[in-house]
GROMACS .gro file of N, CA and C in nm:
model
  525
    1UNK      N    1  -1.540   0.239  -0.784
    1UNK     CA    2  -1.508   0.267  -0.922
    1UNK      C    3  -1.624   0.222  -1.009
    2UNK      N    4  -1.644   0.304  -1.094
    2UNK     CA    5  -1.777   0.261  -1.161
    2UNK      C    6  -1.677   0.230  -1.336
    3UNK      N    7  -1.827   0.195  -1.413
    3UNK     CA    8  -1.776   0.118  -1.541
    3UNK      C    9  -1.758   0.228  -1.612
    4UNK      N   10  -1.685   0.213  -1.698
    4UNK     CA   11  -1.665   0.379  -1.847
    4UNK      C   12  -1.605   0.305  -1.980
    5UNK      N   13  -1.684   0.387  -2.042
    5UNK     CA   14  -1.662   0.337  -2.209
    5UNK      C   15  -1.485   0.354  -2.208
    6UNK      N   16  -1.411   0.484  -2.132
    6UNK     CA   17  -1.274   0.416  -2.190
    6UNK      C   18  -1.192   0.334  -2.177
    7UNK      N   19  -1.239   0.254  -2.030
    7UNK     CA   20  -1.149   0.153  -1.988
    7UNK      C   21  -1.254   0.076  -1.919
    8UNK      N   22  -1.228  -0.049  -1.914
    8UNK     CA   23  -1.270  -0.136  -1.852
    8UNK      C   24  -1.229  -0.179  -1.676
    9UNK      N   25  -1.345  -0.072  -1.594
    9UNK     CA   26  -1.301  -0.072  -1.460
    9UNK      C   27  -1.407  -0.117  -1.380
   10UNK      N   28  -1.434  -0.226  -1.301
   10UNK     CA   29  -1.526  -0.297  -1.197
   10UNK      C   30  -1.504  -0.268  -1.083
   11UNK      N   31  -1.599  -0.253  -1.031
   11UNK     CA   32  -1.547  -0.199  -0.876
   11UNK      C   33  -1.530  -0.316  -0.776
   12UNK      N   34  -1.402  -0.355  -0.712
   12UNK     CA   35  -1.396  -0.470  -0.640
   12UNK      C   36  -1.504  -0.463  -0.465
   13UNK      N   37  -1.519  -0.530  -0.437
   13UNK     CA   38  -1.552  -0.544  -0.318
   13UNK      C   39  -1.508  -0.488  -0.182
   14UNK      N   40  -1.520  -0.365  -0.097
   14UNK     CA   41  -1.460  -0.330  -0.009
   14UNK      C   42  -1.359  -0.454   0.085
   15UNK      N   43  -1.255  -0.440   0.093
   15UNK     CA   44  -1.150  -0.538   0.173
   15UNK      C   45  -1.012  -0.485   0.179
   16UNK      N   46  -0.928  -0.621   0.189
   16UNK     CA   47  -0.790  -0.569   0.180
   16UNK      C   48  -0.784  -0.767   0.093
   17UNK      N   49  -0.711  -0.749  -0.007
   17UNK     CA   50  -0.626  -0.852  -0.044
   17UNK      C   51  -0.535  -0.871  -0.124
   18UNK      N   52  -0.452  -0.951  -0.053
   18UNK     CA   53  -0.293  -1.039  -0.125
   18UNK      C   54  -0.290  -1.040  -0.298
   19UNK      N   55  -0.177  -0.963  -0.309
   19UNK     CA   56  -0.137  -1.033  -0.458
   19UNK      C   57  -0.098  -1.121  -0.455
   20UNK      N   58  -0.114  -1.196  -0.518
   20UNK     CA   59  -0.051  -1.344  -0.631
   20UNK      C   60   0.062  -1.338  -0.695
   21UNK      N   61   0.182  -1.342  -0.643
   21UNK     CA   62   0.318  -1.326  -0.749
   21UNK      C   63   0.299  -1.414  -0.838
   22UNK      N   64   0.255  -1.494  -0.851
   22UNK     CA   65   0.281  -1.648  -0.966
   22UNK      C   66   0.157  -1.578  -1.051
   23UNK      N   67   0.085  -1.504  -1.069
   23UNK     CA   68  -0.015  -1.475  -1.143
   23UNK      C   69   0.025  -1.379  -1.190
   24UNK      N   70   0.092  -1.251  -1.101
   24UNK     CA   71   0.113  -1.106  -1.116
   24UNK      C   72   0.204  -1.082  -1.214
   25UNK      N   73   0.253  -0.990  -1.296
   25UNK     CA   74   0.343  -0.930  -1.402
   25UNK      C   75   0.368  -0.825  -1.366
   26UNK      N   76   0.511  -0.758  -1.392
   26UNK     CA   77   0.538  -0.644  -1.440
   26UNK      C   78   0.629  -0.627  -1.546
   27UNK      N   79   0.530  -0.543  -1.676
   27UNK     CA   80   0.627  -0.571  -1.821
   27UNK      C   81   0.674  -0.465  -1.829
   28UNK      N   82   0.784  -0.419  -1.911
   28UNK     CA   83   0.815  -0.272  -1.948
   28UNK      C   84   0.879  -0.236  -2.069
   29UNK      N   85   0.870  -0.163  -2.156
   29UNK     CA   86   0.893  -0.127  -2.273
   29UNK      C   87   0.981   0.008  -2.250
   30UNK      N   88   1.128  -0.033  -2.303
   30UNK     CA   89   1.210   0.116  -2.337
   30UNK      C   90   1.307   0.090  -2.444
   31UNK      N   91   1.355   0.141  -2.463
   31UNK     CA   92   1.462   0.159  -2.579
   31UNK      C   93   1.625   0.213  -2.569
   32UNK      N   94   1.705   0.123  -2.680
   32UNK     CA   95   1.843   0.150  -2.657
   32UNK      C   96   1.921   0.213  -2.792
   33UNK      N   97   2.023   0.173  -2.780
   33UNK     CA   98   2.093   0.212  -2.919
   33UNK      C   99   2.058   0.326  -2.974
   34UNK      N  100   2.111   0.417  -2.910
   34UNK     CA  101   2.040   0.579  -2.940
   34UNK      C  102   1.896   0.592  -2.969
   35UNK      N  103   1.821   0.494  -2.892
   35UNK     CA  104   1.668   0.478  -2.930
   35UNK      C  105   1.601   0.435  -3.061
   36UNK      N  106   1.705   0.406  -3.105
   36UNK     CA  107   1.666   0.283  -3.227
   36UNK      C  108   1.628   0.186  -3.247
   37UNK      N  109   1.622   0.111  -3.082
   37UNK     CA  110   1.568  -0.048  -3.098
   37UNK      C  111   1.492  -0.050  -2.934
   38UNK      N  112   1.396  -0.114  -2.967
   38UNK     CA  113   1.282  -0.118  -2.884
   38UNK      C  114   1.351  -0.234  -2.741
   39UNK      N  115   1.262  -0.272  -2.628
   39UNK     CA  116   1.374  -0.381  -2.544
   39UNK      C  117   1.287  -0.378  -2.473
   40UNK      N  118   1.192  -0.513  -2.485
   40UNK     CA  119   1.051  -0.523  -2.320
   40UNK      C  120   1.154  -0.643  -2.251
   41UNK      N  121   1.073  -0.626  -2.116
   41UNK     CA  122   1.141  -0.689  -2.016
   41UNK      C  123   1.044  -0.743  -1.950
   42UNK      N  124   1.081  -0.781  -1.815
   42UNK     CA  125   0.974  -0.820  -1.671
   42UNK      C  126   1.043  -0.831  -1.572
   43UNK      N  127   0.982  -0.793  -1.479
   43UNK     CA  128   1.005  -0.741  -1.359
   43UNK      C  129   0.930  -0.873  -1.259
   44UNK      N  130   0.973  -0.971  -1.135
   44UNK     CA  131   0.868  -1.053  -1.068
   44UNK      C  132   0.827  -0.973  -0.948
   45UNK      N  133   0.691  -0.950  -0.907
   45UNK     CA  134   0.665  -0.929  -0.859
   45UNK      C  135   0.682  -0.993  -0.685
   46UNK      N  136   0.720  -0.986  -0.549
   46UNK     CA  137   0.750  -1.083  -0.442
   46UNK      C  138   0.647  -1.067  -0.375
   47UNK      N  139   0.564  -0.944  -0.328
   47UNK     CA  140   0.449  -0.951  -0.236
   47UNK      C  141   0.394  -0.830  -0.269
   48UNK      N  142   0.257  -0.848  -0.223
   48UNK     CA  143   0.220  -0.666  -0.177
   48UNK      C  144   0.021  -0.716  -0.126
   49UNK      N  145  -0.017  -0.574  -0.106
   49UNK     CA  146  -0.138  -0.613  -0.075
   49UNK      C  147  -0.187  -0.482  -0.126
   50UNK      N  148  -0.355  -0.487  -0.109
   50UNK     CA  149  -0.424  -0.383  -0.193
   50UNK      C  150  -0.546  -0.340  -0.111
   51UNK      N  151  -0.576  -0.246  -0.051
   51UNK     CA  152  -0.678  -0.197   0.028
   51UNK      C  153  -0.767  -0.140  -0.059
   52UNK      N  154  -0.899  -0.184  -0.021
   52UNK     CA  155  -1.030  -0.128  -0.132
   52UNK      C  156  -1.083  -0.072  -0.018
   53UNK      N  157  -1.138   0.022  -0.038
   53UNK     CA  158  -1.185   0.137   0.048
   53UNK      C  159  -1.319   0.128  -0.002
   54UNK      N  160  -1.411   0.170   0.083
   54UNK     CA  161  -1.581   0.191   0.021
   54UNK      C  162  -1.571   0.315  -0.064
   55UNK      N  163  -1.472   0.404  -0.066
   55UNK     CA  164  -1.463   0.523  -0.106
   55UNK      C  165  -1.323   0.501  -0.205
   56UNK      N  166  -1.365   0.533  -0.319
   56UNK     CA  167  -1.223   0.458  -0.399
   56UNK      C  168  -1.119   0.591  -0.295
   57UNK      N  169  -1.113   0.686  -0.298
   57UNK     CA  170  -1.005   0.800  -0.255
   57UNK      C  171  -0.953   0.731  -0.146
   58UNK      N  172  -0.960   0.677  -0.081
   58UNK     CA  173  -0.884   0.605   0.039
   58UNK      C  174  -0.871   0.456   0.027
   59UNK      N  175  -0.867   0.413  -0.109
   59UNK     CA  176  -0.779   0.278  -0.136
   59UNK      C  177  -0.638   0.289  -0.134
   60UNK      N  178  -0.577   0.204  -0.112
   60UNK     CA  179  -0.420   0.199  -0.160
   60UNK      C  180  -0.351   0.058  -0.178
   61UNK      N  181  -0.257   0.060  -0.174
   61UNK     CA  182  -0.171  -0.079  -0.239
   61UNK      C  183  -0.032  -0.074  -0.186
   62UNK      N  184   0.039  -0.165  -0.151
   62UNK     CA  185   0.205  -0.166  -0.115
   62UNK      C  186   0.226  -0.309  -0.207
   63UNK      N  187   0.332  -0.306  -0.264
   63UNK     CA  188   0.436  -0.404  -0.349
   63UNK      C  189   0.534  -0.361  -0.322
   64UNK      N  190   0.618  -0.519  -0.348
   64UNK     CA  191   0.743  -0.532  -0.326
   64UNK      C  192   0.804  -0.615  -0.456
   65UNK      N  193   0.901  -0.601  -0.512
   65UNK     CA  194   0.952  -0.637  -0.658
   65UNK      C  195   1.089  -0.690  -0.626
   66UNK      N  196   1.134  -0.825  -0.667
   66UNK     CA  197   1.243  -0.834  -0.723
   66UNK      C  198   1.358  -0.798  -0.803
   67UNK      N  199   1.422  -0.701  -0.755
   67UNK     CA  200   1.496  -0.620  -0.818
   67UNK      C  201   1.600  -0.704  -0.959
   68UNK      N  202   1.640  -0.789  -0.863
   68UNK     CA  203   1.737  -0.926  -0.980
   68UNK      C  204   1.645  -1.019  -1.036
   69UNK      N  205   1.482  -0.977  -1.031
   69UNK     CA  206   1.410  -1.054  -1.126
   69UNK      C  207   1.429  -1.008  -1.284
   70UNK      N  208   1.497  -0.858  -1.295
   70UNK     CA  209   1.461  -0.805  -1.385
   70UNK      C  210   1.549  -0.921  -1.547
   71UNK      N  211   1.449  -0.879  -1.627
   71UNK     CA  212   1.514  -0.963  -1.753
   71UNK      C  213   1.462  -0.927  -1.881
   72UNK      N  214   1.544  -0.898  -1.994
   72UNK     CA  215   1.500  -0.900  -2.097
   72UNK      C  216   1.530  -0.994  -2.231
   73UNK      N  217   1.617  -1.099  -2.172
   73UNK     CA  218   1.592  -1.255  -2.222
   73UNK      C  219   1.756  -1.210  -2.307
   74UNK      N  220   1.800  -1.089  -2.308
   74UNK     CA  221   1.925  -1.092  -2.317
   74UNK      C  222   2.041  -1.129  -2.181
   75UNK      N  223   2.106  -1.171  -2.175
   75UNK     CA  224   2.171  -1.235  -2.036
   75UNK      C  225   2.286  -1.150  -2.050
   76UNK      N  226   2.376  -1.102  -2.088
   76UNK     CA  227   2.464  -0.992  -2.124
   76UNK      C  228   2.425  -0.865  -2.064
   77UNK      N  229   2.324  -0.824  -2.121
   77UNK     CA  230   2.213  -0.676  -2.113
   77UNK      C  231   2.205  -0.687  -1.956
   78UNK      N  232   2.094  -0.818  -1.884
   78UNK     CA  233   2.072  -0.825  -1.820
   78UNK      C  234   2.148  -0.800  -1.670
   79UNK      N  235   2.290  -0.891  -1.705
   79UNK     CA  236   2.352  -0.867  -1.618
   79UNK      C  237   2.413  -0.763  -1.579
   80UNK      N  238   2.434  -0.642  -1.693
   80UNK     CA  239   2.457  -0.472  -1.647
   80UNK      C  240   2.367  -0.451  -1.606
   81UNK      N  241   2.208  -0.434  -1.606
   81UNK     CA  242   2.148  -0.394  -1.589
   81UNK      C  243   2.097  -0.384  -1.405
   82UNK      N  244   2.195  -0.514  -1.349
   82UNK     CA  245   2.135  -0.590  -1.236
   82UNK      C  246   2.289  -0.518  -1.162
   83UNK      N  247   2.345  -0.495  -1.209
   83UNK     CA  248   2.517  -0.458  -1.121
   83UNK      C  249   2.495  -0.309  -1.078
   84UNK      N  250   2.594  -0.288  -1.038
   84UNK     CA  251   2.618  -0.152  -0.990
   84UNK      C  252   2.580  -0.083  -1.061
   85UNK      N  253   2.609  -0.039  -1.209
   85UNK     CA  254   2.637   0.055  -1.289
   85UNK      C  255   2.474   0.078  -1.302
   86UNK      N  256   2.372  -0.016  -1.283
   86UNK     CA  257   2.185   0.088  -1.308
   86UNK      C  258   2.140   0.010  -1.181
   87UNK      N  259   2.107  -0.136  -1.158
   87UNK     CA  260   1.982  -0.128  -1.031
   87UNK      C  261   2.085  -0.187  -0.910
   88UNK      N  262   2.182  -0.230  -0.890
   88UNK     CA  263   2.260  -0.264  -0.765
   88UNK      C  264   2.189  -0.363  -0.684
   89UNK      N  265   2.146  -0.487  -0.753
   89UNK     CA  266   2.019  -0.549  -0.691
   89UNK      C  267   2.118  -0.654  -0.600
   90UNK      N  268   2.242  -0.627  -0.554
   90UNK     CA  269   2.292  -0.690  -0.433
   90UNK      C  270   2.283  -0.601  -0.322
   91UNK      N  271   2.309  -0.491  -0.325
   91UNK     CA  272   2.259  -0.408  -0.228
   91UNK      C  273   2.147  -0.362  -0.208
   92UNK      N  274   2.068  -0.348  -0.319
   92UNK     CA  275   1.936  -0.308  -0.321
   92UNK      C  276   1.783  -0.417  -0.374
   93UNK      N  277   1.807  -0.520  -0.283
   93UNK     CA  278   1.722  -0.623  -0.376
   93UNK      C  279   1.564  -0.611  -0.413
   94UNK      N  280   1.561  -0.489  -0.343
   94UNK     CA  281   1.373  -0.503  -0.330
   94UNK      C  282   1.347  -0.360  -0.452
   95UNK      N  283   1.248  -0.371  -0.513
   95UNK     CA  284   1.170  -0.181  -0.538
   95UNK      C  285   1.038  -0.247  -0.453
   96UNK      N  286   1.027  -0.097  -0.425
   96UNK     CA  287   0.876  -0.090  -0.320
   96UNK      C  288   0.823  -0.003  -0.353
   97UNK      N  289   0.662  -0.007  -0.385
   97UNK     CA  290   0.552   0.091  -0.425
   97UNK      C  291   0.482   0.100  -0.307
   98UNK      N  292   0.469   0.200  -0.253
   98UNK     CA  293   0.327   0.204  -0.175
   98UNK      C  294   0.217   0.354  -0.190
   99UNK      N  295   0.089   0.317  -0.119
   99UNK     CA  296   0.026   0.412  -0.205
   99UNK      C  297  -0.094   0.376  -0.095
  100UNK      N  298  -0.127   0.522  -0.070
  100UNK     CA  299  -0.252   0.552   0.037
  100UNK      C  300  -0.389   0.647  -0.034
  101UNK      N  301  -0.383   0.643  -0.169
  101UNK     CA  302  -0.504   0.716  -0.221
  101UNK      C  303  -0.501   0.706  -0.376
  102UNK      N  304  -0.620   0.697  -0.445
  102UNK     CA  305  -0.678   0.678  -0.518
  102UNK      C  306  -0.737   0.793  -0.562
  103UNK      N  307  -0.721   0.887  -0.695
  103UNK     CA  308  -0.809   1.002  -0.726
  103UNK      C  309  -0.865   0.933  -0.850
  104UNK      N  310  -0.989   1.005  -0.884
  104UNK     CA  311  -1.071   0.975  -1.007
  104UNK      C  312  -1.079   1.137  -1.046
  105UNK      N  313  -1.097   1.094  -1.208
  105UNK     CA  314  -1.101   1.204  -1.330
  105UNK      C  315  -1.196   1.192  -1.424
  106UNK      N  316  -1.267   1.287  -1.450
  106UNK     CA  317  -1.343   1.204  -1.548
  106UNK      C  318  -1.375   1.082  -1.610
  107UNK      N  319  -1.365   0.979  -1.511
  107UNK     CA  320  -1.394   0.844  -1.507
  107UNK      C  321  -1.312   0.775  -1.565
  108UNK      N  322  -1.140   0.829  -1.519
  108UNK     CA  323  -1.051   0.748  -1.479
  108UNK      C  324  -0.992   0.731  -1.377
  109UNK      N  325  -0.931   0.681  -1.317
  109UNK     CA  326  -0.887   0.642  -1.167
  109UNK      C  327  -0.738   0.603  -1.169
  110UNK      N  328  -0.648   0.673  -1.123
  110UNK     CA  329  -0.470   0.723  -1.095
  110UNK      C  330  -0.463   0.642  -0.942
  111UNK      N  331  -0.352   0.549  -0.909
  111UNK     CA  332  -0.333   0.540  -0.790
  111UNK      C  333  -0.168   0.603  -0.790
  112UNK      N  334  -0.162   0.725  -0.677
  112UNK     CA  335  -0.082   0.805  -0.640
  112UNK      C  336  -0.001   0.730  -0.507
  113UNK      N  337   0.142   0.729  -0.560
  113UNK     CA  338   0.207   0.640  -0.475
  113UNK      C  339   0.381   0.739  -0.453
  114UNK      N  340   0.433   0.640  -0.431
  114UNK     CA  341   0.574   0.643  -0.427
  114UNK      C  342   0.665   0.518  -0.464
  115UNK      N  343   0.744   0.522  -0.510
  115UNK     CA  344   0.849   0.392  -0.545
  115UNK      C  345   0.963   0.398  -0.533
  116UNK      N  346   1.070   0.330  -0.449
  116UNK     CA  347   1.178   0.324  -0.440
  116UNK      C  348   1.257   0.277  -0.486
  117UNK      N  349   1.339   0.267  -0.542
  117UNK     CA  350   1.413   0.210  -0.627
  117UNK      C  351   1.611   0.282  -0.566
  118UNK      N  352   1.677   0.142  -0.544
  118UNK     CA  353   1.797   0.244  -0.497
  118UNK      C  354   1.844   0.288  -0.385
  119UNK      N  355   1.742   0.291  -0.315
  119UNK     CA  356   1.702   0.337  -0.177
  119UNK      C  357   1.650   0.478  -0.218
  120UNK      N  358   1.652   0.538  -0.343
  120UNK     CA  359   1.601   0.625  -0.398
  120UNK      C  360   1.428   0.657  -0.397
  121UNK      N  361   1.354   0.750  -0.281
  121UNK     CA  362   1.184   0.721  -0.331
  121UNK      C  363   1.143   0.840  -0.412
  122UNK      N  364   1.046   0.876  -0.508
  122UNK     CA  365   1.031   0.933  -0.593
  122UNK      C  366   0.845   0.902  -0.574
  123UNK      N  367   0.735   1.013  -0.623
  123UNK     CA  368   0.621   0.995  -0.630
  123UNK      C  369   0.575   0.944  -0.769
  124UNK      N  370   0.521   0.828  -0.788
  124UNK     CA  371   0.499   0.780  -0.923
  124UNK      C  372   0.366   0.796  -0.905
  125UNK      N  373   0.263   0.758  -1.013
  125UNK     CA  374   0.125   0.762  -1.103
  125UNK      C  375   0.102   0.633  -1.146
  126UNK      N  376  -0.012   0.579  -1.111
  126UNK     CA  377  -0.014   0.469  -1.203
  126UNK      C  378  -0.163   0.468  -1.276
  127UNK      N  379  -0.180   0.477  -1.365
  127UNK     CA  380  -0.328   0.462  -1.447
  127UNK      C  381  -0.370   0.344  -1.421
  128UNK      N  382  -0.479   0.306  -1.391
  128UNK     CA  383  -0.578   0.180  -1.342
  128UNK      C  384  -0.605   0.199  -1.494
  129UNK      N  385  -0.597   0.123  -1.585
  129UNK     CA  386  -0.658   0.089  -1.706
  129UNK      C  387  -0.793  -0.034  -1.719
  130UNK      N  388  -0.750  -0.134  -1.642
  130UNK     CA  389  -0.871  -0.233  -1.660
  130UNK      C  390  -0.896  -0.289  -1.475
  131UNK      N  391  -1.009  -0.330  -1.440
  131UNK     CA  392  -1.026  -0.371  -1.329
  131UNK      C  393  -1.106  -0.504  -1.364
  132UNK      N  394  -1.126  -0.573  -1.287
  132UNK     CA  395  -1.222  -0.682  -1.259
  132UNK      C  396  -1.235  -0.743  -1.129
  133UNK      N  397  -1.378  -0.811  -1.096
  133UNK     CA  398  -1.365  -0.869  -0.946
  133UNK      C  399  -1.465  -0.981  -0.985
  134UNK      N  400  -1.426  -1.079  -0.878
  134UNK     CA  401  -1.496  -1.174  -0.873
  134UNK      C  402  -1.536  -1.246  -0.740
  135UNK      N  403  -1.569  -1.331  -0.697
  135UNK     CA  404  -1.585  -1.383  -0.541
  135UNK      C  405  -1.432  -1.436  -0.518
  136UNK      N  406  -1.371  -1.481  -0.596
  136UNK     CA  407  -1.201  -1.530  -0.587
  136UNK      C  408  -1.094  -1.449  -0.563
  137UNK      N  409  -1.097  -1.336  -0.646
  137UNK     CA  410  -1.011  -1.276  -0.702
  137UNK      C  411  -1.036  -1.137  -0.739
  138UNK      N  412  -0.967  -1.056  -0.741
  138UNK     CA  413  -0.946  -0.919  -0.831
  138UNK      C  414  -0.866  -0.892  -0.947
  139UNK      N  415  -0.884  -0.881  -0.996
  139UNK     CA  416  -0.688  -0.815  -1.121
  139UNK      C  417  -0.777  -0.635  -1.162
  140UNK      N  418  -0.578  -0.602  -1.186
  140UNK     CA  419  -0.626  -0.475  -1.231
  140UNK      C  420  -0.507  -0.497  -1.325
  141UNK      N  421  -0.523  -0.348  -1.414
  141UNK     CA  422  -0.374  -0.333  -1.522
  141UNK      C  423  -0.362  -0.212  -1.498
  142UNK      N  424  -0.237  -0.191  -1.515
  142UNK     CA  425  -0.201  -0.038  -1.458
  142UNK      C  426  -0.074   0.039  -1.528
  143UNK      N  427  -0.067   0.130  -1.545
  143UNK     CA  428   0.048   0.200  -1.680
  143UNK      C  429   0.102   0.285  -1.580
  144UNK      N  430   0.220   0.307  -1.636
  144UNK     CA  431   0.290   0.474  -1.547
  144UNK      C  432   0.450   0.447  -1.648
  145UNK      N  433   0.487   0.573  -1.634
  145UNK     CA  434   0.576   0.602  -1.677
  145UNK      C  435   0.716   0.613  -1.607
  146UNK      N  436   0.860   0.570  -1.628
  146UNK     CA  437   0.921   0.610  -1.522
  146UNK      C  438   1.053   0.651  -1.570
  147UNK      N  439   1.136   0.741  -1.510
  147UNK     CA  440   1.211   0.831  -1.537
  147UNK      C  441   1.330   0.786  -1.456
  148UNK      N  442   1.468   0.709  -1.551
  148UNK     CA  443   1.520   0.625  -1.464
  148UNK      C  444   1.623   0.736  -1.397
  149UNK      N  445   1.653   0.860  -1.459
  149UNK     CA  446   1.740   0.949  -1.404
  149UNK      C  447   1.702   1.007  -1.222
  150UNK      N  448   1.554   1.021  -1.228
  150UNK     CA  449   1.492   1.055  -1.091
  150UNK      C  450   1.541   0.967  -0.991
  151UNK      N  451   1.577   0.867  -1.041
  151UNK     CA  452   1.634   0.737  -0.898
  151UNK      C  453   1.758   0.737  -0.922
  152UNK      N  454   1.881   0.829  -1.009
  152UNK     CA  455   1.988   0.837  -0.971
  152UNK      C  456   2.058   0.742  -1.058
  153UNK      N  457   1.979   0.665  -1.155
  153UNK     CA  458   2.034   0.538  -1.244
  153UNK      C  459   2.088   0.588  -1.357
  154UNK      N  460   2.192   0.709  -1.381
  154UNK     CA  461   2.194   0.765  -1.542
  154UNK      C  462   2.313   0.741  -1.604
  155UNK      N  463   2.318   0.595  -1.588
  155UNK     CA  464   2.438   0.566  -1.720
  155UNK      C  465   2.390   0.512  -1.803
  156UNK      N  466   2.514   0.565  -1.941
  156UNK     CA  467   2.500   0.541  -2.058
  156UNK      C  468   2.387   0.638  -2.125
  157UNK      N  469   2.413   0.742  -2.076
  157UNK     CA  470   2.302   0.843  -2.127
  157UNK      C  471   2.297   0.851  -2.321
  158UNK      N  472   2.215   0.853  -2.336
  158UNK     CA  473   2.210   0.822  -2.540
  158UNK      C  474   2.221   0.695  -2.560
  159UNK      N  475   2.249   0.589  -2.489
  159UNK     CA  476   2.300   0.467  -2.512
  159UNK      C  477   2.169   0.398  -2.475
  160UNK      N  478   2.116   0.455  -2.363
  160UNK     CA  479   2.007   0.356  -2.282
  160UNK      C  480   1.907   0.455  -2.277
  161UNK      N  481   1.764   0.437  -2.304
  161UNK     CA  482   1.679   0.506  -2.265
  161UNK      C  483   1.637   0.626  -2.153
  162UNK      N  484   1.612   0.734  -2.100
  162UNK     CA  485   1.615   0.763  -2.005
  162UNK      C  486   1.428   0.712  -1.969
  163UNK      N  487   1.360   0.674  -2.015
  163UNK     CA  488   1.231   0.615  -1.980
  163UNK      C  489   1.179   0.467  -1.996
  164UNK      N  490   1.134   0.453  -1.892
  164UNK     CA  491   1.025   0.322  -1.926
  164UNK      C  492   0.893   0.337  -1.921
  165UNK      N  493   0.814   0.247  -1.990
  165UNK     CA  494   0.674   0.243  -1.977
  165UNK      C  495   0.677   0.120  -1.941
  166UNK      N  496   0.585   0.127  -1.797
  166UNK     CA  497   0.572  -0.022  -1.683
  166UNK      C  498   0.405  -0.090  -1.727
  167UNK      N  499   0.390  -0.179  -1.714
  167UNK     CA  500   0.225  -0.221  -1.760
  167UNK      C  501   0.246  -0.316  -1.643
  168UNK      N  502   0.136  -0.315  -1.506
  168UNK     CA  503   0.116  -0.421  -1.432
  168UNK      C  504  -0.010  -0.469  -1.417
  169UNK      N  505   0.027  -0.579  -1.400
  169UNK     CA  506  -0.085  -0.687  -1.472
  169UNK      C  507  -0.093  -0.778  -1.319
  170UNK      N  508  -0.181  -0.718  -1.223
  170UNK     CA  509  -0.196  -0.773  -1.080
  170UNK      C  510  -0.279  -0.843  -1.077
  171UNK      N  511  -0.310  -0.972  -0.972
  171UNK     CA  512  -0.407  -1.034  -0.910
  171UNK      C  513  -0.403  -1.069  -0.791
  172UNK      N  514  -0.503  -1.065  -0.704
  172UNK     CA  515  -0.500  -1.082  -0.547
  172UNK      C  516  -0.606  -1.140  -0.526
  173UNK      N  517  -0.588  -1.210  -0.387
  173UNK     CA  518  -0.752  -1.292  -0.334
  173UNK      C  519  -0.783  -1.261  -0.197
  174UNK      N  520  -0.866  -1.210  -0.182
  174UNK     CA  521  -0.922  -1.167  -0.011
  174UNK      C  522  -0.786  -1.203   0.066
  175UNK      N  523  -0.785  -1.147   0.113
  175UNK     CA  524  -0.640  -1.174   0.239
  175UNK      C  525  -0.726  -1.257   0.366
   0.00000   0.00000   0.00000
């Protein structure tokens, strides 16, 4: 990955390495009340790892998410949100991303994956927005959009958003 005036992207070091849950984020921004009131959250991240390829097109990444991490500091909200009626995070405790390629665009860079949610998998997008590397460490930030009806989650339609916008905010160290 090379550098570009629209985003801030470093090219890490060919390897494979460990995310950092205690470092890592996943935030998300959607809206309720017939879309009248805004509602960020976070998601904890539990594991994953990240393959850097000499060739960005054959990088990829697998995560694994705490499904009953989810929270938006309402405890009410939260706890529908975690039951049956949207993520079922007793039966379903994990979401899992994984992802075997990397395309570039006019000097932006998409990692093309899949995510499960539900036992539900669906092909998601994630925009690499910022990269960095160092001899320690990597972080990247990454956007995608997600469509909670595609995983089968559609209650309270008008009531609850049918979208989120995810922002992950990763770090990993040589495995």
């Amino acid at each position: 990955m090379s550098q570009t005036a629209a985003n801030s992207l470093t090219a890490p070091a060919p390897g494979t390495y460990t995310i950092d849950p205690d470092r890592s984020a996943i935030t998300f921004r959607t809206r309720h009340v017939f879309g009248l009131a805004g509602v960020d959250g976070s998601f904890s991240v539990l594991s994953g790892r990240i393959r850097i390829a000499a060739e960005a097109a054959e990088s990829g990444a697998t995560a694994v998410v705490d499904a009953a991490s989810f929270t938006t500091g309402n405890d009410t909200r939260d706890k529908v949100v975690r039951s049956d009626k949207y993520l079922a995070t007793a039966a379903h405790p994990h979401i899992s991303f994984t992802s075997d390629v990397v395309r570039e665009s006019q000097g932006s860079y998409t990692l093309h994956g899949e995510l499960t949610v539900r036992a539900t998998t669906r092909p998601v997008e994630l925009l690499i927005e910022q990269s960095s590397s160092g001899a320690e460490e990597i972080s990247f930030r990454a956007t995608t959009k997600i469509d909670r009806y595609a995983f089968g989650i559609t209650a309270d339609k008008g009531m609850t958003a049918r979208h989120l916008i995810l922002t992950l905010d990763i770090v990993a160290s040589p495995a």
